Coordinates of C-alpha atoms and ligand atoms in Angstrom, one line a residue:
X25 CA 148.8 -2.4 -38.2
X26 CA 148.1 0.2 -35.2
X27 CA 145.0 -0.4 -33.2
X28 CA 143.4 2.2 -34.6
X29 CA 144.0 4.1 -38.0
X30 CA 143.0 7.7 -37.1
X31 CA 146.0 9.9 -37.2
X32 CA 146.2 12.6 -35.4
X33 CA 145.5 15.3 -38.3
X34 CA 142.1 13.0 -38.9
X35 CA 141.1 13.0 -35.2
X36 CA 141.6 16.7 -35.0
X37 CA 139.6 17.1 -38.4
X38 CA 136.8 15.0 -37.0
X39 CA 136.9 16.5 -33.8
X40 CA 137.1 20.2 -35.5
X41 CA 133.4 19.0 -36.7
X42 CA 132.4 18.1 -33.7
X43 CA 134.0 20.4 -31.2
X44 CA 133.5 24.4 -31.3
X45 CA 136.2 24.8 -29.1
X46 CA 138.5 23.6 -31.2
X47 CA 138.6 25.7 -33.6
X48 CA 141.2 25.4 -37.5
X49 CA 144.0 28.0 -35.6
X50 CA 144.3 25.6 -32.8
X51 CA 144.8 22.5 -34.7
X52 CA 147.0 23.8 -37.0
X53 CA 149.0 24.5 -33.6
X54 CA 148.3 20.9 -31.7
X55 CA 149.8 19.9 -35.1
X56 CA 152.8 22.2 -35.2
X57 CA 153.5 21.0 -31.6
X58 CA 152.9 17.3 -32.4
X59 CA 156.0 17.7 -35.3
X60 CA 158.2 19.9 -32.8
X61 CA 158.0 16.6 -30.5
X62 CA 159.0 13.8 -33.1
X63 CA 162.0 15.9 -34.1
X64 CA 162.8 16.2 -30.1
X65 CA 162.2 12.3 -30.0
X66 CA 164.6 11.7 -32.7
X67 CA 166.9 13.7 -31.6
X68 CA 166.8 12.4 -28.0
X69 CA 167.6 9.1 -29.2
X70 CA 170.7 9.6 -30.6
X71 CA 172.0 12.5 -28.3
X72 CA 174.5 10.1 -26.6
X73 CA 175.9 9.9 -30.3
X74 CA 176.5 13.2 -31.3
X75 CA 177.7 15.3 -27.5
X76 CA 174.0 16.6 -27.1
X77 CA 174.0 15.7 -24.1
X78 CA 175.2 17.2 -20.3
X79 CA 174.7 20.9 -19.7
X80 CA 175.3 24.4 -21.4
X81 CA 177.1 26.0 -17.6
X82 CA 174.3 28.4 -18.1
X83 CA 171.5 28.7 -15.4
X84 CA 168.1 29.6 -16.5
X85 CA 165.5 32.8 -15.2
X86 CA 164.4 29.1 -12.6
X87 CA 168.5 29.5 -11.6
X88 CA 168.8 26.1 -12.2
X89 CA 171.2 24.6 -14.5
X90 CA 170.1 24.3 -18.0
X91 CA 170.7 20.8 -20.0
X92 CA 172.1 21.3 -23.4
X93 CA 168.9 19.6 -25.1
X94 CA 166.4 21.6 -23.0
X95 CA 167.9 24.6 -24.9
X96 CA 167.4 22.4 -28.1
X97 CA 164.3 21.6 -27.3
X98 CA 163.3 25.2 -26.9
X99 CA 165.0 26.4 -29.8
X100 CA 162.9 24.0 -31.7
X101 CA 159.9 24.9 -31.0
X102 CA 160.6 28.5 -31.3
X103 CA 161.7 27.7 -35.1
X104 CA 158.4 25.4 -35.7
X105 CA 155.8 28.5 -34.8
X106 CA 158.2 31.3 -36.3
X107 CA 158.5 29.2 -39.5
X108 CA 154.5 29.1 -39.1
X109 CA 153.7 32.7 -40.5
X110 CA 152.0 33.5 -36.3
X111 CA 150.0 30.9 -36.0
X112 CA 150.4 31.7 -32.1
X113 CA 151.2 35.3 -31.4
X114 CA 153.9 34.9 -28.3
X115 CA 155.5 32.0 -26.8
X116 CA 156.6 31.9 -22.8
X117 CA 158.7 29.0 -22.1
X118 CA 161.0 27.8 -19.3
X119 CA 164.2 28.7 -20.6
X120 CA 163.5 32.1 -22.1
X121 CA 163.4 34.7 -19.3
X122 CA 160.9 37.1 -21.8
X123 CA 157.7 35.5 -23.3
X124 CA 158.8 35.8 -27.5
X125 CA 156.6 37.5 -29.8
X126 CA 156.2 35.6 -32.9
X127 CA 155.8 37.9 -35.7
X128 CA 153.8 36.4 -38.5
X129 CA 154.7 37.1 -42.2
X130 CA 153.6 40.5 -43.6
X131 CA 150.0 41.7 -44.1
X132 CA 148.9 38.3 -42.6
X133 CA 146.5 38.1 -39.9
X134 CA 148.5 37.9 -36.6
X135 CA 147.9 34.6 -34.4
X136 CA 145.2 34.6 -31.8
X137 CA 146.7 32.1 -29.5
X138 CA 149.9 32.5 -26.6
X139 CA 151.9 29.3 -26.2
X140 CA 153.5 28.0 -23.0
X141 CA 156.0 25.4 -23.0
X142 CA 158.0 23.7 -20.7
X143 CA 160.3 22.4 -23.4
X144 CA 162.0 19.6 -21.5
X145 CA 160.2 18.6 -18.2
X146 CA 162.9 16.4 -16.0
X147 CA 165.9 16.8 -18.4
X148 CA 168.4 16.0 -15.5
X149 CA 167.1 12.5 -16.3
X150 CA 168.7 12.4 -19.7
X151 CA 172.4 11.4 -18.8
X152 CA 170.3 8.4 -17.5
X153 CA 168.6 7.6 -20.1
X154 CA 165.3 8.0 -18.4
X155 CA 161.4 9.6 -19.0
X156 CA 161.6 13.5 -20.2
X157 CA 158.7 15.2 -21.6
X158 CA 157.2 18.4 -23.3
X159 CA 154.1 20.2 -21.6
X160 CA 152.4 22.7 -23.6
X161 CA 149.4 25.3 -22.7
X162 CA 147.8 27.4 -25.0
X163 CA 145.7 30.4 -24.0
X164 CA 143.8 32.7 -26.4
X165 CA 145.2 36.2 -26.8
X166 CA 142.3 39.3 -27.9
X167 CA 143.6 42.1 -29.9
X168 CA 147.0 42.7 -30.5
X169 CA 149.0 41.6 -27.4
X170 CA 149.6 45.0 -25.5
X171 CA 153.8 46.4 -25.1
X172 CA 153.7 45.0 -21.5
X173 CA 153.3 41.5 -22.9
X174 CA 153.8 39.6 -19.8
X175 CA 150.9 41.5 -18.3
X176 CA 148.7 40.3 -21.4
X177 CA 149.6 36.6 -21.1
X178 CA 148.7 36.3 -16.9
X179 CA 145.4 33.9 -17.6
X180 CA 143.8 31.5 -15.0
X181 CA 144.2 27.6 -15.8
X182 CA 140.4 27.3 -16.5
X183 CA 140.7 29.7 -19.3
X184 CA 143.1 27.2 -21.2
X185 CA 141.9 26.2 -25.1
X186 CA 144.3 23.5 -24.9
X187 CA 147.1 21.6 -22.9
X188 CA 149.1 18.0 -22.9
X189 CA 152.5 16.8 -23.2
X190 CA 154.8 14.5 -25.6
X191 CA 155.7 11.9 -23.2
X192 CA 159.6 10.5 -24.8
X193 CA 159.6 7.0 -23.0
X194 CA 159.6 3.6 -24.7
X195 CA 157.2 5.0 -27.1
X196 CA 156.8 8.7 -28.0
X197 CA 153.3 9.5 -26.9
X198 CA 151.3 12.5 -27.2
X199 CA 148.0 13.6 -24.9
X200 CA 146.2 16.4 -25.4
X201 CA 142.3 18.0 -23.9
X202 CA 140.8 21.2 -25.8
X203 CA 138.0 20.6 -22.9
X204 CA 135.9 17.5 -25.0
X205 CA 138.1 14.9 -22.9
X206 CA 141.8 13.7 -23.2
X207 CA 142.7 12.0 -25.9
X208 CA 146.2 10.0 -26.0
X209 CA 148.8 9.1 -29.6
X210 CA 151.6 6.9 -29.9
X211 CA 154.0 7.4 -32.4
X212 CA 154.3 4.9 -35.3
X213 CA 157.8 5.3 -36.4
X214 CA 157.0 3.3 -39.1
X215 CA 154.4 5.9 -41.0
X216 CA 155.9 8.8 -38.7
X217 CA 152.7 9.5 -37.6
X218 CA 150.7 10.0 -34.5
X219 CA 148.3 7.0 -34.0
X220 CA 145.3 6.9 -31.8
X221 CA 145.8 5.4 -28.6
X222 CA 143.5 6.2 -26.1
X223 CA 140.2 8.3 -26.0
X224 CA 138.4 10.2 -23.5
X225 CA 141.1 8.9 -20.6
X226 CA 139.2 8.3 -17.2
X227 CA 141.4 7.9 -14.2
X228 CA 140.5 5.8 -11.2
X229 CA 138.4 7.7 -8.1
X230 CA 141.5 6.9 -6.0
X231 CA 144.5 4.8 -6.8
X232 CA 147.4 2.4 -5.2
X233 CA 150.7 4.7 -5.7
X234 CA 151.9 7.9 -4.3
X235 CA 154.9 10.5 -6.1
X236 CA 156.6 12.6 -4.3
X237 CA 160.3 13.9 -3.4
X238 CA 160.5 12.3 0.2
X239 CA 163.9 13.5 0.9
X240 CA 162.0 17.2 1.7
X241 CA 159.8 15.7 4.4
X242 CA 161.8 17.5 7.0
X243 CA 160.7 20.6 4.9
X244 CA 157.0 20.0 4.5
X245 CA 153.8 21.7 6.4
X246 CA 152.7 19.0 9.3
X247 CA 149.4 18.9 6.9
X248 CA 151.4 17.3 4.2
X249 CA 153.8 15.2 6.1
X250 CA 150.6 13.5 8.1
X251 CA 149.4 12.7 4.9
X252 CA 152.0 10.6 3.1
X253 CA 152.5 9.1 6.7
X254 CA 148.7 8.1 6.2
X255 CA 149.5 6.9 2.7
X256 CA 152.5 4.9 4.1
X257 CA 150.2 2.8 7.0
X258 CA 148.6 -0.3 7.0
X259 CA 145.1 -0.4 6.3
X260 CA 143.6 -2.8 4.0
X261 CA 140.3 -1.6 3.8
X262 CA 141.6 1.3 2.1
X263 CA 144.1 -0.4 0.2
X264 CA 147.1 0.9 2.0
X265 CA 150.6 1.2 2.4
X266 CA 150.2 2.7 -1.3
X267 CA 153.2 2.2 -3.5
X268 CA 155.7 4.9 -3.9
X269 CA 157.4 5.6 -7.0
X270 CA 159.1 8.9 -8.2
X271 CA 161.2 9.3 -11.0
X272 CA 162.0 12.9 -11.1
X273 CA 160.4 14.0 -14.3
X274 CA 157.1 15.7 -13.6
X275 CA 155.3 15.0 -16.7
X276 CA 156.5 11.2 -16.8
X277 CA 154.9 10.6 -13.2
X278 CA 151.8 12.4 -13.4
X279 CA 151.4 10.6 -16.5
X280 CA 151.1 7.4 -14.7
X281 CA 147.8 8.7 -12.6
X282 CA 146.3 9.1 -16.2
X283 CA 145.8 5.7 -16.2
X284 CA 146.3 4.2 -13.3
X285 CA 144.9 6.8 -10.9
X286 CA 147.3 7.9 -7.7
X287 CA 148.4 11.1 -6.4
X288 CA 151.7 13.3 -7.3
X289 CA 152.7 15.8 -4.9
X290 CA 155.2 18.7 -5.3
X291 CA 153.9 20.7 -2.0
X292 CA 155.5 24.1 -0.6
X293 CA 158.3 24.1 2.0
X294 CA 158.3 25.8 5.1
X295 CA 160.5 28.6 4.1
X296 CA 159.6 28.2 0.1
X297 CA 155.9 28.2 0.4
X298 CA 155.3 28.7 -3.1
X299 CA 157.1 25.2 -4.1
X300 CA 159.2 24.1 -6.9
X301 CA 156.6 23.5 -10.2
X302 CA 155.4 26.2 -12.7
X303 CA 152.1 27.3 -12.6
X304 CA 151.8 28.3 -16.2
X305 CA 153.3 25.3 -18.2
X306 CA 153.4 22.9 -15.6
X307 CA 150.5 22.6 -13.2
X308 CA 148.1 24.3 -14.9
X309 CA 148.2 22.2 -18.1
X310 CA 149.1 19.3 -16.2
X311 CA 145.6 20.0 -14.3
X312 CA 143.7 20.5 -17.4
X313 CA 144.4 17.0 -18.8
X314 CA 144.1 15.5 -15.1
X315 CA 140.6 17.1 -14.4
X316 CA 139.3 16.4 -17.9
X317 CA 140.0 12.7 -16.8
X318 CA 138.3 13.0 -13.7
X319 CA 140.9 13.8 -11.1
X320 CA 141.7 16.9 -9.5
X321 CA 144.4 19.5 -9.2
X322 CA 145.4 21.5 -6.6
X323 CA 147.4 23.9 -4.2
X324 CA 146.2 22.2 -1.1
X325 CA 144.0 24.6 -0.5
X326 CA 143.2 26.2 -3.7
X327 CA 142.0 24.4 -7.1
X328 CA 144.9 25.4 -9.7
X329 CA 142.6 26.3 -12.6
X330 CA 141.6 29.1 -10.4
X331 CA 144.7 31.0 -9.4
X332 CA 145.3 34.5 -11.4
X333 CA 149.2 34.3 -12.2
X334 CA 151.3 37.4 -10.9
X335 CA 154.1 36.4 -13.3
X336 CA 154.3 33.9 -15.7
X337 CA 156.9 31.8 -14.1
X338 CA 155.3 32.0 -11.0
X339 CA 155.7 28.8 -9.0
X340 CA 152.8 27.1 -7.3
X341 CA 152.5 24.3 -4.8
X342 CA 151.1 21.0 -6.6
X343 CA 148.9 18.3 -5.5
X344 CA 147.6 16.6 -8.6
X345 CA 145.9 12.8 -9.4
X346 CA 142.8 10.9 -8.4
X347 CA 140.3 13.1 -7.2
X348 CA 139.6 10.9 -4.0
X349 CA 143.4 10.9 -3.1
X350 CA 143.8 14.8 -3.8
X351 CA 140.5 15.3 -1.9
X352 CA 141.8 13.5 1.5
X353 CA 145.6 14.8 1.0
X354 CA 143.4 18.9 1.1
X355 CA 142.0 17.3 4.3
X356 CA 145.2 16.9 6.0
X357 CA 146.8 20.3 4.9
X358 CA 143.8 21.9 5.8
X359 CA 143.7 20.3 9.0
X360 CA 140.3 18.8 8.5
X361 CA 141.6 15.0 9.6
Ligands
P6P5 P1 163.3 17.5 -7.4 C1 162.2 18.8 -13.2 O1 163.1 19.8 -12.9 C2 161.0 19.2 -12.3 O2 160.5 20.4 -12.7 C3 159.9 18.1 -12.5 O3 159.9 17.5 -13.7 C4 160.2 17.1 -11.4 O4 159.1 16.4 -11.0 C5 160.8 18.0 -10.3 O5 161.3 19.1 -10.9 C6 161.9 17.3 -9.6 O6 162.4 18.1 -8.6 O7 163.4 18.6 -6.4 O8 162.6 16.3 -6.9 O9 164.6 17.1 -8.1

């Protein structure tokens, strides 16, 4: 028997009660997202079995190479909300270069929500075998969402309803924050359903391990290269050398803050200042779950939740975990160390 028998249709009926925030529009849309991910799951499984795997030769509007299951995984989503009458009025998603407007079914009341997806987080880790995940932020959209739809959609992180992930590791896992804390399900393959597995998540104040892509050091500010060298010396009092571990999948490693506090950095280059990570339906969702916990996401020198996007692929640097470790790594870029 699971640890716990709330589902995750009762938990967001109980919450519903107890929660204005979350209102019967956006569960019906945590719920539409939680079924999109145990079809992905499924499906990743047995990719290896049926050529899923490997990439489409297409590049996406990122210009990087697209895996044939993150245009699955896209797909899939796309068919779960347009199946779903508008429950969300437009979806923006890393592999479609437009956001899609999802039309609901004649005379009904059009959706009052804007999805963003990164469909696959880390796919290049699927020939391996390894961590991939789904990220999802929802904004709320007024009115009817105007011709220059992009323009409609730009909305700061703070102004999220809702974000998480479905985490496809060793157990499908879903996490989720409408703002009343972060709340975590594992997927019982043996009902099919979500089953509660953590609730109101708090991370550490500071933690032992450190993420990042160290091959770019060469390419990093002096603010951010003195601060992993800081992370890397001695000094037990602070509990360092911290561990590093990095497993290319952004989702996957951020996840392991969540619980075990640490600090995941994706910073800007020297001549690419703006970084590698979305803003839209990576950090900023990313950042609602991790501050909900207690930690802290940001720039460097800016708090994510705060930014205005220009575009919504716009890239953003990303320091994100403990709120200790994210404080002192904004010490060293800002050159207050
Ligand atoms: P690099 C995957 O493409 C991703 O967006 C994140 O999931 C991951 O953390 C990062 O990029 C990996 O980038 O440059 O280290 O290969």
């Amino acid at each position: 028997m699971p640890v716990s028998s709330t589902t995750l249709a009762n938990h967001l009926l109980q919450q519903q009660t107890l929660h204005r925030g979350l209102t019967h529009e956006l569960s019906q849309i945590i719920g539409h997202i939680a079924l999109t991910g145990k079809v992905i799951g499924r499906e990743l499984t047995e990719a290896a079995l049926h050529g899923a795997l490997g990439l489409t030769g297409e590049t996406n509007v990122q210009g990087e190479a697209v895996q044939k299951l993150d245009e699955r995984a896209n797909e899939l989503f796309v068919q779960t909300f347009e199946g779903q009458g508008g429950v969300v009025r437009a979806i923006v998603s890393e592999e479609m270069d437009k956001p899609c407007e999802v039309g609901g079914h004649a005379g009904a009341r059009p959706g009052e929500h804007a999805l963003f997806l990164d469909p696959l987080d880390g796919s290049s880790n699927l020939d391996a075998n390894m961590t991939v995940g789904s990220i999802f932020s929802i904004h709320r959209v007024q009115g009817h969402v105007q011709p220059d739809v992009e323009t409609e959609l730009l909305k700061r992180g703070r102004d999220q309803v809702a974000a998480g992930y479905v985490l496809y590791g060793p157990a499908t896992v879903l996490v989720y924050t409408c703002g009343a804390g972060v709340y975590q399900f594992t997927l019982d393959r043996g009902i099919g359903e979500f089953v509660l597995s953590g609730s109101r998540l708090k991370m550490p104040a500071r933690g032992k391990v450190y993420s990042a892509n160290e091959s770019n050091y060469a390419k990093w500010p002096r603010g951010v290269q003195r601060f992993v060298d800081y992370l890397r010396d001695k000094d037990a009092a602070t509990g360092r050398p911290y561990a590093s571990r990095y497993s290319g999948c952004l989702v996957a490693d951020v996840h392991r803050f969540l619980t075990g506090g640490g600090v995941y950095l994706y910073p800007g280059e020297i001549s690419k200042p703006e970084g590698k990570l979305r803003l839209m339906y990576e950090a900023a969702p990313l950042g609602f779950i991790i501050e909900q916990a207690g930690g802290l996401a940001s720039t460097g020198t800016e708090r994510i939740g705060d930014i205005l996007p220009t575009a919504v692929h716009q890239r953003i640097p990303l320091i994100i975990g403990s709120h200790e470790d994210v404080g002192k790594a904004e010490e060293f870029i800002q050159d207050r160390q």
